[in-house]
Short mmCIF file of C-alpha atoms in Angstrom, two decimals:
data_model
loop_
_atom_site.label_atom_id
_atom_site.label_comp_id
_atom_site.label_asym_id
_atom_site.label_seq_id
_atom_site.Cartn_x
_atom_site.Cartn_y
_atom_site.Cartn_z
CA MET A 147 40.53 140.87 167.59
CA GLN A 148 39.71 137.78 169.59
CA ALA A 149 41.67 135.64 167.15
CA ASN A 150 44.79 137.79 167.66
CA ILE A 151 44.52 137.43 171.45
CA ILE A 152 44.29 133.64 171.13
CA LYS A 153 47.38 133.65 168.85
CA GLN A 154 49.38 135.70 171.35
CA GLN A 155 48.40 133.45 174.24
CA GLY A 156 49.26 130.39 172.19
CA SER A 157 52.73 131.72 171.34
CA LYS A 158 53.38 132.37 175.04
CA LEU A 159 52.34 128.84 175.98
CA LYS A 160 54.56 127.20 173.33
CA LYS A 161 57.78 127.96 175.19
CA TYR A 162 56.48 126.12 178.28
CA ILE A 163 55.46 123.01 176.36
CA LYS A 164 58.20 120.42 175.95
CA LYS A 165 58.69 119.54 172.31
CA LEU A 166 58.25 115.85 171.57
CA PRO A 167 61.08 114.16 169.65
CA VAL A 168 60.15 113.76 166.00
CA ARG A 169 61.45 110.74 164.12
CA LYS A 170 63.35 111.90 161.09
CA GLN A 171 61.97 110.63 157.81
CA PHE A 172 64.53 108.79 155.75
CA HIS A 173 65.38 110.56 152.50
CA PHE A 174 68.26 109.75 150.16
CA THR A 175 69.67 111.82 147.35
CA GLY A 176 72.31 110.26 145.12
CA PHE A 177 72.73 107.20 142.92
CA CYS A 178 71.30 103.72 143.33
CA SER A 179 73.91 101.15 144.41
CA ASN A 180 72.20 98.50 142.27
CA CYS A 181 71.60 100.20 138.90
CA GLU A 182 73.29 103.61 139.43
CA HIS A 183 70.08 105.42 138.53
CA PRO A 184 69.56 108.84 140.19
CA VAL A 185 67.60 108.48 143.44
CA ASP A 186 65.67 111.15 145.29
CA GLY A 187 63.70 109.47 148.07
CA LYS A 188 63.48 106.11 149.84
CA TYR A 189 63.54 103.83 146.80
CA CYS A 190 65.07 103.73 143.35
CA THR A 191 62.42 104.55 140.75
CA ASN A 192 64.19 102.35 138.21
CA CYS A 193 64.77 99.02 140.01
CA GLY A 194 62.79 99.53 143.22
CA GLN A 195 65.69 98.79 145.59
CA SER A 196 65.68 100.52 148.96
CA ALA A 197 68.25 103.28 149.26
CA LYS A 198 68.93 102.56 152.95
CA ASP A 199 72.55 102.10 153.92
CA PHE A 200 73.43 98.98 155.92
CA HIS A 201 76.79 100.29 157.12
CA ARG A 202 75.41 100.76 160.63
CA PRO A 203 75.17 98.82 163.93
CA PHE A 204 74.04 95.21 163.64
CA PHE A 205 71.12 95.46 166.08
CA SER A 206 69.76 98.45 164.21
CA VAL A 207 69.55 96.37 161.03
CA VAL A 208 68.06 93.35 162.85
CA SER A 209 65.36 95.38 164.62
CA GLU A 210 64.40 97.09 161.38
CA SER A 211 64.29 93.79 159.49
CA LEU A 212 62.09 92.18 162.14
CA GLY A 213 59.83 95.19 162.11
CA ASP A 214 59.46 94.98 158.33
CA ALA A 215 58.86 91.23 158.42
CA LEU A 216 56.33 91.13 161.24
CA SER A 217 55.01 94.69 161.26
CA LEU A 218 54.59 94.61 165.03
CA ASP A 219 53.54 98.21 165.25
CA ASN A 220 50.17 99.88 165.66
CA LYS A 221 48.89 97.81 162.73
CA PHE A 222 49.29 94.61 164.74
CA PHE A 223 47.29 95.86 167.72
CA HIS A 224 44.67 97.43 165.45
CA THR A 225 44.29 93.98 163.90
CA ILE A 226 44.19 91.80 167.03
CA VAL A 227 41.33 93.69 168.71
CA PRO A 228 38.76 93.31 165.88
CA LEU A 229 40.03 89.77 165.22
CA PHE A 230 38.85 88.93 168.73
CA ALA A 231 35.90 91.24 169.25
CA GLN A 232 34.36 91.61 165.77
CA PRO A 233 34.10 88.31 163.84
CA GLY A 234 34.23 88.86 160.08
CA TYR A 235 35.08 92.56 160.43
CA LEU A 236 38.66 92.31 159.12
CA THR A 237 37.51 90.56 155.94
CA LYS A 238 34.91 93.28 155.36
CA GLU A 239 37.54 95.99 155.83
CA PHE A 240 39.92 94.26 153.44
CA MET A 241 37.28 93.95 150.73
CA ARG A 242 36.31 97.61 151.20
CA GLY A 243 39.90 98.57 150.43
CA ARG A 244 40.81 99.64 153.97
CA ARG A 245 44.00 97.63 154.24
CA ALA A 246 46.73 100.10 155.22
CA ARG A 247 45.74 100.25 158.90
CA TYR A 248 45.83 96.46 159.44
CA THR A 249 48.51 93.78 159.35
CA PRO A 250 48.23 91.75 156.11
CA PRO A 251 46.24 88.55 156.83
CA PHE A 252 48.87 86.06 155.67
CA ARG A 253 51.68 87.84 157.51
CA LEU A 254 49.57 87.85 160.68
CA TYR A 255 48.88 84.13 160.26
CA LEU A 256 52.58 83.29 159.81
CA PHE A 257 53.62 85.29 162.87
CA LEU A 258 50.93 83.79 165.11
CA THR A 259 51.72 80.27 163.84
CA PHE A 260 55.41 80.71 164.59
CA PHE A 261 54.79 82.08 168.08
CA ALA A 262 52.15 79.44 168.91
CA PHE A 263 54.36 76.50 167.90
CA LEU A 264 57.27 78.03 169.79
CA LEU A 265 55.18 78.04 172.98
CA LEU A 266 53.86 74.53 172.31
CA LEU A 267 57.38 73.17 171.90
CA HIS A 268 58.50 74.90 175.08
CA ASN A 269 55.55 73.81 177.24
CA HIS A 270 55.10 70.24 176.04
CA LYS A 271 58.59 68.90 175.44
CA PRO A 272 59.65 65.86 177.52
CA GLU A 273 61.03 66.59 180.97
CA THR A 274 64.53 65.44 180.06
CA GLU A 275 65.91 65.79 176.58
CA SER A 276 67.97 62.63 176.73
CA GLU A 277 65.00 60.53 177.92
CA LYS A 278 67.28 57.93 179.44
CA ASN A 279 64.41 56.10 181.10
CA LEU A 280 60.88 55.47 179.86
CA THR A 281 58.10 54.69 182.32
CA PHE A 282 55.08 52.51 181.64
CA LYS A 283 52.30 51.34 183.93
CA ASN A 284 51.38 47.67 184.18
CA ASN A 285 47.95 46.27 184.97
CA ASP A 286 48.57 46.62 188.71
CA GLY A 287 49.16 50.34 188.31
CA LYS A 288 52.86 50.04 189.15
CA GLU A 289 55.35 52.15 187.22
CA VAL A 290 58.07 50.14 185.48
CA GLN A 291 61.05 51.80 183.84
CA PHE A 292 62.75 50.55 180.70
CA LEU A 293 66.08 51.66 179.38
CA SER A 294 65.75 53.68 176.20
CA PHE A 295 67.12 52.45 172.91
CA ILE A 296 70.05 54.84 172.83
CA ASP A 297 72.43 55.59 175.64
CA GLU A 298 74.73 58.35 174.48
CA GLY A 299 77.15 57.64 177.32
CA LEU A 300 77.84 54.06 176.26
CA ASP A 301 80.65 53.16 173.93
CA GLU A 302 79.68 51.18 170.84
CA ASP A 303 82.09 48.38 171.85
CA LEU A 304 80.04 47.72 174.96
CA VAL A 305 76.87 46.95 173.01
CA ASP A 306 77.82 43.39 172.16
CA ALA A 307 79.11 42.77 175.70
CA ASP A 308 75.75 43.42 177.32
CA SER A 309 74.51 40.14 178.70
CA LEU A 310 71.18 41.26 180.12
CA SER A 311 68.04 40.28 178.28
CA ALA A 312 64.61 41.75 178.12
CA ASP A 313 63.20 38.55 179.65
CA SER A 314 65.18 39.10 182.85
CA LEU A 315 63.72 42.57 183.16
CA LEU A 316 60.23 41.20 182.69
CA LYS A 317 60.71 38.56 185.38
CA GLY A 318 62.10 41.09 187.82
CA SER A 319 59.26 43.53 187.34
CA ASP A 320 56.34 41.05 187.05
CA LEU A 321 55.16 43.02 184.05
CA LYS A 322 52.11 41.60 182.33
CA ASN A 323 51.09 44.37 180.08
CA LYS A 324 48.77 43.58 177.23
CA LEU A 325 49.51 46.76 175.34
CA ILE A 326 53.27 46.35 175.02
CA THR A 327 54.96 43.03 174.18
CA PHE A 328 58.45 42.14 173.05
CA ASN A 329 59.00 40.46 169.70
CA LYS A 330 62.29 38.57 169.54
CA ASP A 331 61.83 37.42 165.95
CA ILE A 332 62.35 40.89 164.49
CA ASP A 333 65.95 41.78 163.67
CA SER A 334 67.21 44.54 165.88
CA VAL A 335 68.35 47.80 164.37
CA SER A 336 72.11 48.33 164.23
CA LYS A 337 73.87 50.21 167.01
CA ARG A 338 71.04 49.70 169.49
CA ASP A 339 71.46 48.46 173.02
CA SER A 340 70.81 44.72 173.25
CA LEU A 341 67.99 45.43 175.70
CA ALA A 342 66.14 47.27 172.95
CA VAL A 343 64.09 44.40 171.63
CA PRO A 344 61.69 45.79 169.00
CA ILE A 345 58.24 46.55 170.38
CA THR A 346 54.99 45.34 168.87
CA VAL A 347 52.00 47.49 169.80
CA LYS A 348 48.68 45.65 169.93
CA SER A 349 45.11 46.83 170.16
CA GLY A 350 42.84 43.90 170.96
CA ASN A 351 43.84 41.04 168.69
CA LYS A 352 44.97 43.18 165.75
CA VAL A 353 48.52 44.36 165.28
CA ILE A 354 48.74 48.04 164.33
CA SER A 355 50.33 48.79 160.97
CA SER A 356 54.08 49.05 160.58
CA GLU A 357 53.89 52.82 160.16
CA VAL A 358 52.41 53.23 163.63
CA LYS A 359 55.05 50.92 165.07
CA LYS A 360 57.68 53.10 163.45
CA LEU A 361 56.14 56.12 165.15
CA VAL A 362 56.39 54.39 168.53
CA ASP A 363 59.96 53.49 167.67
CA LEU A 364 60.78 57.10 166.79
CA TRP A 365 59.21 58.36 169.99
CA LEU A 366 61.26 55.91 172.07
CA LEU A 367 64.47 56.75 170.24
CA ASN A 368 64.29 60.52 170.64
CA PRO A 369 61.09 62.11 171.99
CA VAL A 370 62.37 65.68 171.62
CA LEU A 371 63.28 65.21 167.96
CA PHE A 372 59.97 63.41 167.36
CA ILE A 373 57.90 66.28 168.79
CA ASP A 374 59.95 68.88 166.91
CA ASN A 375 59.46 67.10 163.58
CA ALA A 376 55.78 66.45 164.31
CA PHE A 377 55.12 70.16 164.85
CA LYS A 378 56.98 71.01 161.65
CA LYS A 379 54.85 68.56 159.69
CA LEU A 380 51.71 69.87 161.36
CA SER A 381 52.48 73.48 160.41
CA GLN A 382 52.98 72.40 156.79
CA THR A 383 49.71 70.45 156.85
CA LEU A 384 47.79 73.44 158.19
CA LEU A 385 48.89 75.43 155.15
CA LEU A 386 47.00 72.87 153.05
CA VAL A 387 43.99 72.95 155.38
CA LEU A 388 43.60 76.72 154.87
CA PRO A 389 42.58 76.64 151.17
CA MET A 390 40.53 73.47 151.67
CA PHE A 391 38.50 75.20 154.38
CA ALA A 392 38.02 78.15 152.02
CA LEU A 393 36.74 75.78 149.31
CA PHE A 394 34.18 74.33 151.72
CA LEU A 395 33.02 77.87 152.51
CA ALA A 396 32.67 78.53 148.79
CA LEU A 397 30.53 75.39 148.38
CA PHE A 398 28.30 76.17 151.37
CA TYR A 399 27.75 79.75 150.18
CA ILE A 400 27.81 79.15 146.43
CA ARG A 401 24.56 81.09 145.94
CA ARG A 402 25.79 84.16 147.84
CA LYS A 403 28.05 85.32 144.97
CA HIS A 404 31.15 85.90 147.06
CA TYR A 405 34.63 85.81 145.57
CA LEU A 406 36.95 82.94 146.48
CA LEU A 407 39.35 85.52 147.95
CA GLU A 408 36.72 86.43 150.56
CA HIS A 409 36.41 82.80 151.67
CA LEU A 410 40.21 82.53 151.83
CA LEU A 411 40.39 85.66 153.99
CA ILE A 412 37.73 84.23 156.31
CA SER A 413 39.82 81.05 156.55
CA LEU A 414 43.03 82.97 157.26
CA ASN A 415 41.46 85.14 159.93
CA PHE A 416 39.72 82.18 161.56
CA HIS A 417 42.95 80.19 161.80
CA SER A 418 44.78 83.27 163.08
CA PHE A 419 42.15 83.44 165.82
CA ILE A 420 42.79 79.77 166.64
CA PHE A 421 46.48 80.48 167.12
CA VAL A 422 45.70 83.52 169.29
CA ILE A 423 43.73 81.17 171.55
CA VAL A 424 46.61 78.67 171.53
CA ILE A 425 49.06 81.44 172.47
CA LEU A 426 46.88 82.75 175.32
CA SER A 427 46.30 79.22 176.62
CA GLU A 428 50.00 78.33 176.51
CA LEU A 429 50.94 81.61 178.21
CA LEU A 430 48.57 80.73 181.06
CA ILE A 431 50.20 77.30 181.33
CA LEU A 432 53.62 78.94 181.22
CA THR A 433 52.85 80.82 184.44
CA GLY A 434 52.91 77.53 186.33
CA ILE A 435 49.88 78.54 188.41
CA LYS A 436 47.72 75.40 188.50
CA ALA A 437 44.65 77.34 189.64
CA ILE A 438 44.36 79.02 186.22
CA TYR A 439 44.94 75.85 184.15
CA PRO A 440 41.16 75.31 183.71
CA PHE A 441 40.88 78.77 182.13
CA ALA A 442 43.55 77.74 179.61
CA PHE A 443 41.27 74.85 178.63
CA TYR A 444 38.04 76.89 178.58
CA LEU A 445 39.57 79.36 176.11
CA TYR A 446 39.28 76.73 173.38
CA PHE A 447 35.48 76.93 173.58
CA LEU A 448 35.78 80.37 171.99
CA ILE A 449 36.95 78.79 168.71
CA PRO A 450 33.60 77.28 167.59
CA LEU A 451 31.80 80.39 168.87
CA GLN A 452 34.09 82.57 166.74
CA LEU A 453 33.39 80.48 163.63
CA PHE A 454 29.63 80.59 164.18
CA LEU A 455 29.57 84.38 164.68
CA THR A 456 31.84 84.91 161.66
CA LEU A 457 29.46 82.95 159.44
CA LYS A 458 26.49 84.85 160.82
CA PHE A 459 27.85 88.40 160.61
CA TYR A 460 29.76 88.10 157.34
CA TYR A 461 27.40 86.03 155.20
CA LYS A 462 24.28 87.52 156.87
CA GLN A 463 21.94 84.56 156.75
CA SER A 464 19.33 83.64 159.35
CA TRP A 465 20.43 82.19 162.68
CA PHE A 466 18.89 78.81 161.81
CA LYS A 467 20.61 78.52 158.40
CA THR A 468 23.88 79.70 159.91
CA PHE A 469 23.66 77.11 162.68
CA ILE A 470 22.99 74.25 160.24
CA LYS A 471 25.87 75.31 158.01
CA PHE A 472 28.07 75.76 161.07
CA LEU A 473 27.42 72.16 162.15
CA MET A 474 28.06 70.76 158.67
CA LEU A 475 31.17 72.88 158.17
CA SER A 476 32.52 71.87 161.59
CA PHE A 477 31.98 68.20 160.74
CA PHE A 478 33.88 68.38 157.45
CA TYR A 479 36.55 70.62 158.94
CA ASN A 480 37.24 68.13 161.74
CA ILE A 481 37.56 65.34 159.17
CA ILE A 482 40.09 67.42 157.21
CA LEU A 483 41.98 68.35 160.37
CA ILE A 484 42.14 64.81 161.73
CA SER A 485 43.22 63.50 158.32
CA GLY A 486 45.90 66.18 158.21
CA LEU A 487 47.13 65.25 161.68
CA GLY A 488 47.23 61.59 160.71
CA TYR A 489 49.13 62.40 157.54
CA SER A 490 51.60 64.54 159.50
CA LEU A 491 52.40 61.69 161.87
CA LEU A 492 52.51 58.94 159.25
CA SER A 493 54.82 61.01 157.05
CA LEU A 494 57.32 60.94 159.91
CA ALA A 495 57.29 57.14 159.85
CA VAL A 496 57.77 57.00 156.08
CA GLU A 497 60.79 59.32 156.08
#
């Protein structure tokens, strides 16, 4: 009797409740465009091709493609929170088979890498793209400007007609800088301004290798292009650092009988966390509020803390053992990272 009364009251209330719009589930009935096999659903059971029709507005296709590629839906936000608040939790969930609710680790890493480097390029590019003038400080602390190697506004015929020399600039500016000297014996590169005498960079009494001089040369020629290429090389190098970090984890925990996949997942999630910190830091810098710049720097202290807690909560060893392994792992990781950064820069000089 009571159940019937509740049913009646519920039916009366339904007409006052606004129905929420329900997204229609895609369902196709017909023949596959690829193999002409009968299709009854979203995908062809024969070749696996999606049955979706692309004869529709462009932005609809783009938004759907981006959604499929990045999966920026509830999965993304369900992944970011434990990535930050629960070190090692995502790897545990993955190994337990609970993967559907989270963004795949490698896809998350790629998205965060792309977004982080985008912000880095935006925030740290030179003030002017053409970089017509370069400024150096001499020993007296005075700023002296040099013309850059390339002046896009000059005609090539005017290059030979330039009568100014680098020596006249030096006399006029009283520059006595020990770090930057001009070397007249080196043949100048074709199509450069005659002021652009090749630079020799010195550190003490030793001349830095030719590769480093090439890097300085590249920076002076086109700083924007140099930074862009450097970030590209760095992103490629980090892809090599990922498995190497996982191998170090496998060596440090060789007696714990973990699969290599687990160490690789730890590495992926840890580097994803690094890029989350980079993104947050760069977003704070992007605001232009100088008062919060220190917070952008302090965020980076969360990275070693995250690694330490991940090692502790995932591998479940004592605090002392975890701390010792954390120090050793950090030492080797920094060597790998610095070597990777050096390789990234030197590869620019070789190309």
